[in-house]
Short mmCIF file of C-alpha atoms in Angstrom, two decimals:
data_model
loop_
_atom_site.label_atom_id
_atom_site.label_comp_id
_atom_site.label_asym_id
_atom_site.label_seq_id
_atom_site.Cartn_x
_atom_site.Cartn_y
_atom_site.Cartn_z
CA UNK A 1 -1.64 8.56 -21.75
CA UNK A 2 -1.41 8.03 -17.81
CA UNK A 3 1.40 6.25 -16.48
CA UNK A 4 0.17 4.06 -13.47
CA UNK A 5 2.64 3.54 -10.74
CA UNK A 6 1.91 0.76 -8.65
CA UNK A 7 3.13 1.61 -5.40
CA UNK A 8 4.31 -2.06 -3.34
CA UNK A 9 6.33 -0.55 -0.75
CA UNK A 10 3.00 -0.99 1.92
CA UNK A 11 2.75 0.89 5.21
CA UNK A 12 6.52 0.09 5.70
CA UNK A 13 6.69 1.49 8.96
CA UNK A 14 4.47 -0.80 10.60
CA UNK A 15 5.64 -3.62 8.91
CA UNK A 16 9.74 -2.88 9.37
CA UNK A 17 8.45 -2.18 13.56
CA UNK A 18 6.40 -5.60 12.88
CA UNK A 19 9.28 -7.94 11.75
CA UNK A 20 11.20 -6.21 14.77
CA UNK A 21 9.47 -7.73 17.25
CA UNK A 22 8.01 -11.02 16.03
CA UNK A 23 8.82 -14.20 13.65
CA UNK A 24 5.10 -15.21 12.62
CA UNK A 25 6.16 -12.95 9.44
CA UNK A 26 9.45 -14.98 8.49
CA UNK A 27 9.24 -17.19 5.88
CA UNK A 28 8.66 -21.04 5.02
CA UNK A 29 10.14 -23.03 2.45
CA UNK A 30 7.56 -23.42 -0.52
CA UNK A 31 8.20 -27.52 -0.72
CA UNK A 32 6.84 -30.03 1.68
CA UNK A 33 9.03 -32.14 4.39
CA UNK A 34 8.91 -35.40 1.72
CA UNK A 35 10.53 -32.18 -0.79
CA UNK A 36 7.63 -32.55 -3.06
CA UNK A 37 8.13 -29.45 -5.48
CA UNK A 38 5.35 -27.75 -6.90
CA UNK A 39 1.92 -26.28 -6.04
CA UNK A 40 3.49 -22.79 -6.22
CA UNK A 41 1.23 -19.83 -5.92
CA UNK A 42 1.51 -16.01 -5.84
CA UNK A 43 -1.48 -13.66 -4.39
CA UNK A 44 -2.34 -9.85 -4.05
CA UNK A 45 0.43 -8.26 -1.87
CA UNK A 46 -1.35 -5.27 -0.33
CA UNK A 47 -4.62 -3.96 -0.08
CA UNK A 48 -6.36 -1.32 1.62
CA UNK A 49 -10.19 -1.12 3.46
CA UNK A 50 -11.34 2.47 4.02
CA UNK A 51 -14.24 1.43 7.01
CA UNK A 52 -16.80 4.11 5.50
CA UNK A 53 -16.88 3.28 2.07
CA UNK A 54 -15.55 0.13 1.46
CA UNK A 55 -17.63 -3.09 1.54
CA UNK A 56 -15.31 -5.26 0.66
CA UNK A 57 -11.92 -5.94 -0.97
CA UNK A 58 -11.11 -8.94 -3.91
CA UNK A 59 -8.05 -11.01 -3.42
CA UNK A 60 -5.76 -12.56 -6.60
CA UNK A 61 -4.64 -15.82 -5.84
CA UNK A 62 -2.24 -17.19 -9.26
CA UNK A 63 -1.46 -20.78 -9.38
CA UNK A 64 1.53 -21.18 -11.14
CA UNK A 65 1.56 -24.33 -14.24
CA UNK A 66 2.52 -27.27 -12.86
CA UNK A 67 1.16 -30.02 -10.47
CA UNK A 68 -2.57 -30.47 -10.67
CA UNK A 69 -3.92 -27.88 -7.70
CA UNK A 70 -7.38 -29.15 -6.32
CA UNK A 71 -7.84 -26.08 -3.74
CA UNK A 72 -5.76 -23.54 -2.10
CA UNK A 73 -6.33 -23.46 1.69
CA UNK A 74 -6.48 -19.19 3.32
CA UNK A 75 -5.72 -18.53 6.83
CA UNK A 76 -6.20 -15.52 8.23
CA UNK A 77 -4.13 -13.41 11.25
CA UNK A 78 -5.02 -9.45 12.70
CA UNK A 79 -2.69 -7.79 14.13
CA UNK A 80 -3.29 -4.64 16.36
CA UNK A 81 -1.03 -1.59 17.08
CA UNK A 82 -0.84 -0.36 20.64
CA UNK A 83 0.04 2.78 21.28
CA UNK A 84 0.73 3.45 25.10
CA UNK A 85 1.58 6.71 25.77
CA UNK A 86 4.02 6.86 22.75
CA UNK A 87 5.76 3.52 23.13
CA UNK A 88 3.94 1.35 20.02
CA UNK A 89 3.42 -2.83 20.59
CA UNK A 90 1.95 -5.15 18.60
CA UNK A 91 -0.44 -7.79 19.47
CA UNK A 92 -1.21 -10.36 16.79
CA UNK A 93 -3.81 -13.46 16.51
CA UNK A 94 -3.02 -17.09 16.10
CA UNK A 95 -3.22 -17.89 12.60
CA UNK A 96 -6.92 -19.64 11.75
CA UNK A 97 -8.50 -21.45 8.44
CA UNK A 98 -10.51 -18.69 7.17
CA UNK A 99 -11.75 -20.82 3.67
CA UNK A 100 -10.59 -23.41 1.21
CA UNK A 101 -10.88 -21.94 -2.27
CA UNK A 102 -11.68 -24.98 -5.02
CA UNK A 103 -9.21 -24.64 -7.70
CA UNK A 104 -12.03 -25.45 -11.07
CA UNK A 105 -9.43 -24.51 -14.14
CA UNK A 106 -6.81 -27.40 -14.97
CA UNK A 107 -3.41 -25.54 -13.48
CA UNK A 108 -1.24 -28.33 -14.91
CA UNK A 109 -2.16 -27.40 -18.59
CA UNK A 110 -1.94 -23.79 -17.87
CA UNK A 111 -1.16 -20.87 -14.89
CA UNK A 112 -4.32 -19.97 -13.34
CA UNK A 113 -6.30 -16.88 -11.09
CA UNK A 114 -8.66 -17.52 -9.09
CA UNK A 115 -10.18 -14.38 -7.39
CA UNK A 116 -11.81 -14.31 -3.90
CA UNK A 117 -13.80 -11.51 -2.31
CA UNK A 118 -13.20 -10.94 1.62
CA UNK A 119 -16.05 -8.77 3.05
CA UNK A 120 -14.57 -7.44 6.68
CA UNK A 121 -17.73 -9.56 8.33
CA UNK A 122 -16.46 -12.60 7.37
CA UNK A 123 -12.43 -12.03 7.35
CA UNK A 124 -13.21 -10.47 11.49
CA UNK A 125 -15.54 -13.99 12.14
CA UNK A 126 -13.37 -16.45 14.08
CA UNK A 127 -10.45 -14.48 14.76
CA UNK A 128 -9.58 -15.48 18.63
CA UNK A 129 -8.87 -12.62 21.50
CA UNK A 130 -5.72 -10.99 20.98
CA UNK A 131 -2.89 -11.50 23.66
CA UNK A 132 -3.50 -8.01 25.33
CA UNK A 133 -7.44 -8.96 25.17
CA UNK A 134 -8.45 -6.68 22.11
CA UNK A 135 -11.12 -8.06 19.97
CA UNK A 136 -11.51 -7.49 16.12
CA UNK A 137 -14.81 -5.40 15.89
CA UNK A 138 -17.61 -6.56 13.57
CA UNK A 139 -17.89 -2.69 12.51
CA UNK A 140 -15.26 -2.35 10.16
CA UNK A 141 -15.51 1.87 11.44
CA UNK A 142 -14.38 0.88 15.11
CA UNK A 143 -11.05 -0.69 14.03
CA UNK A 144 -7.97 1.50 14.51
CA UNK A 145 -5.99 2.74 12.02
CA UNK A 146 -3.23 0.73 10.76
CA UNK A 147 -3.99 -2.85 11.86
CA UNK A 148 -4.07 -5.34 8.86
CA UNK A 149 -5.29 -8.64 8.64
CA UNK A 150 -2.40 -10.96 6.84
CA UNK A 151 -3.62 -13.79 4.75
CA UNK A 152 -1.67 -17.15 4.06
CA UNK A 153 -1.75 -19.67 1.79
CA UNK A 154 -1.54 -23.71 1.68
CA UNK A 155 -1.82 -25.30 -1.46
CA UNK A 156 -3.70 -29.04 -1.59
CA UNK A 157 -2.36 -31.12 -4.66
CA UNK A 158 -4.26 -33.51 -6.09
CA UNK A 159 -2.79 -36.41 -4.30
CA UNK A 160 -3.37 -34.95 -1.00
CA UNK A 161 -0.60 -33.41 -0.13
CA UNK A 162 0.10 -29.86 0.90
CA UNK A 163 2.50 -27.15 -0.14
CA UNK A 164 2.97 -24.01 2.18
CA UNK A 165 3.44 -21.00 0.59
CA UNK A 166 5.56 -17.58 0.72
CA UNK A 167 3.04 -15.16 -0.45
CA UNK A 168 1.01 -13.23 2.14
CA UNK A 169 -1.69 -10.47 1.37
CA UNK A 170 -1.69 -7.93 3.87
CA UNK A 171 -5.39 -6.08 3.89
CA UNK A 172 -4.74 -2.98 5.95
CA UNK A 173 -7.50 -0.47 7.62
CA UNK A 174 -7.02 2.64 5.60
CA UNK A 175 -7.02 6.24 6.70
CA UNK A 176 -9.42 9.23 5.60
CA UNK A 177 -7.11 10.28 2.69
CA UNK A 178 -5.89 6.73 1.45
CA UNK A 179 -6.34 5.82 -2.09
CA UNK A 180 -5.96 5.79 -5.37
CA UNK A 181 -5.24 9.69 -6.68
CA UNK A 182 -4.60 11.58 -10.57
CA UNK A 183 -1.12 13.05 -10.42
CA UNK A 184 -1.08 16.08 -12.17
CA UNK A 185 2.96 16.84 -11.76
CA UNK A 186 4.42 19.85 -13.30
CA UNK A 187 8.01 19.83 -13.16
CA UNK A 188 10.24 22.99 -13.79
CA UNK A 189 13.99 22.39 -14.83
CA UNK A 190 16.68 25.22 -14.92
CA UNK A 191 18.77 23.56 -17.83
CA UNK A 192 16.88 20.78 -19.74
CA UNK A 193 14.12 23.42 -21.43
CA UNK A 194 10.93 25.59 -20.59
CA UNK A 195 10.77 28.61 -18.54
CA UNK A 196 9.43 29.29 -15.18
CA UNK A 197 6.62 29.27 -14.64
CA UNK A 198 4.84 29.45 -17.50
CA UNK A 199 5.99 26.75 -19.53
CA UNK A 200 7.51 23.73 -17.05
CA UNK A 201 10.08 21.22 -18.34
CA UNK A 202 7.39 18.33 -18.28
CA UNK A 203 3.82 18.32 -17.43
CA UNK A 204 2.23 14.72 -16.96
CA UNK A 205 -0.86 12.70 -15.26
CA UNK A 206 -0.11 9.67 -13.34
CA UNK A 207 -1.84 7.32 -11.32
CA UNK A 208 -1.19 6.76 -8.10
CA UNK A 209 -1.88 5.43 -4.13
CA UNK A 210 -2.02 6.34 -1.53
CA UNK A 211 -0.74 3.45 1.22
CA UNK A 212 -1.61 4.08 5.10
CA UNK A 213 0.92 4.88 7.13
CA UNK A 214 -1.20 5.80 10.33
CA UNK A 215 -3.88 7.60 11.02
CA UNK A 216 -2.93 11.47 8.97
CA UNK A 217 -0.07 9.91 7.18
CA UNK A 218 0.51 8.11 3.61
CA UNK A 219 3.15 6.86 1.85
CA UNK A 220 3.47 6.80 -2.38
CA UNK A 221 5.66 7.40 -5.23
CA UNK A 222 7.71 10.72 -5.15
CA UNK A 223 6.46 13.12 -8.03
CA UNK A 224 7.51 11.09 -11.11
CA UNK A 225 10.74 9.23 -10.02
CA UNK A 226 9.00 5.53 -9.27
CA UNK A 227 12.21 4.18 -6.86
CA UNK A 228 11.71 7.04 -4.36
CA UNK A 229 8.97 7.14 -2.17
CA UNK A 230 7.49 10.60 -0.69
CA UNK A 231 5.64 10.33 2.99
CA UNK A 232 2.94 12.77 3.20
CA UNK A 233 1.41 13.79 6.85
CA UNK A 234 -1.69 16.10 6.84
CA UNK A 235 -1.46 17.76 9.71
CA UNK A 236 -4.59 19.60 12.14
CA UNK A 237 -4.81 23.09 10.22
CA UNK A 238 -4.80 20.85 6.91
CA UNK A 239 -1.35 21.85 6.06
CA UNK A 240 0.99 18.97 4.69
CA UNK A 241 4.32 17.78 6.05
CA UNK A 242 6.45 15.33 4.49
CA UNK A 243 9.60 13.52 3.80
CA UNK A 244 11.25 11.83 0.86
CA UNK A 245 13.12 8.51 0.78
CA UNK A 246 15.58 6.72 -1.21
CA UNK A 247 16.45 9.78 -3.80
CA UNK A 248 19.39 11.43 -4.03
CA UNK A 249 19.02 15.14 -2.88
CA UNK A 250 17.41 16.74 0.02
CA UNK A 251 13.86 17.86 -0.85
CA UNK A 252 12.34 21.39 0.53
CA UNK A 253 8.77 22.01 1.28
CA UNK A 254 7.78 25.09 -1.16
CA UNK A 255 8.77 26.86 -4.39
CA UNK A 256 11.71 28.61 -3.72
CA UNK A 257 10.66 31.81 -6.34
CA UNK A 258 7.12 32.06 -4.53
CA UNK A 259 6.04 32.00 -1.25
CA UNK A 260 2.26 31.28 -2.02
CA UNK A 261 2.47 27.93 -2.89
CA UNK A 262 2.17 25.93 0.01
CA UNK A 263 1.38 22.32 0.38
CA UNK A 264 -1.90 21.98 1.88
CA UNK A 265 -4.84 19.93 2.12
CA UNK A 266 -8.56 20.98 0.79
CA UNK A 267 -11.17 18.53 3.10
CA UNK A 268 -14.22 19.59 0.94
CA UNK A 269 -12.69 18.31 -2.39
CA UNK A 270 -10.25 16.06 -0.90
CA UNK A 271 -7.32 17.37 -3.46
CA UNK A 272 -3.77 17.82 -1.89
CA UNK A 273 -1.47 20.01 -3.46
CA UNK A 274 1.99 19.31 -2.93
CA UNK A 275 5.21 22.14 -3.65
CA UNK A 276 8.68 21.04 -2.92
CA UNK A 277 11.99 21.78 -4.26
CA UNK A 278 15.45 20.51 -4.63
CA UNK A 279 18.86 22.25 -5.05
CA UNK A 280 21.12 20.56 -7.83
CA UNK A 281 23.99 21.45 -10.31
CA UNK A 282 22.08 24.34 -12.28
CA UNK A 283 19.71 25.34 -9.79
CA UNK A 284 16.40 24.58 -8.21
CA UNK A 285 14.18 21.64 -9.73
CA UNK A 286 10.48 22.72 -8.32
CA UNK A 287 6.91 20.72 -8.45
CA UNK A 288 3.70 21.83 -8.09
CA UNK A 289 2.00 18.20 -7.45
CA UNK A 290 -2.02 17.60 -7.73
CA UNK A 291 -3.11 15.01 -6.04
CA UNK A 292 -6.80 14.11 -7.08
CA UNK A 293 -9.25 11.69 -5.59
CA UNK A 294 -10.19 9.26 -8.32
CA UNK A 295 -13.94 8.16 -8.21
CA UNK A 296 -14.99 4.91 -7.47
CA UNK A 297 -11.47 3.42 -6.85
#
């Protein structure tokens, strides 16, 4: 069976430089001045639109049980990544009404999803001039890398009133390598069993994606260890760099016992093989990593 790791730590160095530099992330109270509670929703955190192939991208939005929900109320923001001569800004739209979604299903008897679908036509229609005078193009292939459009969301109660709420979907451009992947991870132990290299310590499949970082780089989950995150860059010649946060030891490109397994990147299948290593009490933990393209997703 393949374990799925769902990756929710999105294109955090954007988003860390982002809430750096502006408040229009920070967020509101979910009740109303007249503290009306309820009306609580929750929505798709993180998505990802890859310009050449994708034509569109479908958006949860969960109404929590409670007080009756008529319609949920989207605005829409871009934000745009400036990169002059090294030194990166932000420019970001005012927020703007993009649609309000009709709530059919009865949420006071029961919670409730409603899905949308956001083709990049209609989520670019409307959005004003940035600040620095950068428009969001109508073809989805002449956006940059790395800008995002964030969604928001007001809930309408039945009586009228409305709720603001905390979630935000962030629908980010993607790069050429972004996506969902088959892990093949085969993981050699010096104490815990098997002998290198013929027969590892564990051998599994998992699925995983790929998050934009920028343009060549991607974030995801680090070999099978779903609290650390590995950063992979792929680099001109198609060779890999990367780096490895929040895990314990200091991981090494390679396997330490041969010097043929390098990490690279194959452009006509669009597999990346990733080696690394770590040094810990009883020797050298190594991975040989296959990262798969999975069709259709």
């Amino acid at each position: 069976m393949i374990k799925i790791f769902k990756f929710s730590i999105i294109f955090t160095l954007n988003i860390v430089f982002v809430l750096g530099l502006t408040s229009c992330l920070e967020s509101v109270d979910l009740m109303t001045e007249n503290v009306k509670t309820g009306g609580l929703i929750d929505a798709t955190y993180a998505l990802q639109y890859k310009p050449a192939s994708t034509e569109s991208v479908d958006v949860d939005i969960l109404i929590y049980k409670g007080p009756k929900v008529k319609s949920v109320k989207v605005f829409k923001r871009f934000t745009h990544f400036i990169d002059d001569g090294g030194s990166v800004s932000v420019s970001e739209s005012e927020d703007v009404l993009h649609k309000t979604v009709a709530v059919v299903d009865d949420n006071s008897i029961d919670t409730t999803i409603v899905t949308e679908t956001f083709p990049w036509l209609n989520l670019a229609a409307g959005i004003p001039q940035l600040p620095d005078g950068y428009n969001v193009p109508e073809d989805p292939t002449s956006a940059s890398i790395g800008d995002y459009f964030t969604l928001s969301y007001v809930s309408v109660l039945e009586d009228g009133s409305e709720v603001v709420c905390l979630p935000k979907t962030y629908i980010v451009v993607a790069n050429f390598f972004a996506g969902n992947y088959n892990s093949h991870v085969v993981y050699f132990h010096p104490t815990l069993g098997g002998v290198y290299p013929l027969e590892p310590f564990r051998e599994e499949d998992f699925a995983k994606e790929l998050f934009t970082l920028s343009n060549f780089e991607c974030s995801t989950v680090f070999a099978l260890f779903e609290d650390s995150q590995i950063d992979i860059n792929i680099n001109g010649d198609n060779s890999i760099s990367f780096s490895v946060q929040n895990f314990t030891y200091i991981v090494n490109e390679g396997d330490p016992y041969d010097v043929s397994k390098v990490s690279h990147y194959d452009p006509v299948d669009n597999v990346l093989y990733l080696y690394y290593h770590y040094d810990a009490p009883g020797g050298y933990r190594i991975f040989w990593e296959t990262l798969t393209p999975i069709v259709g997703k």
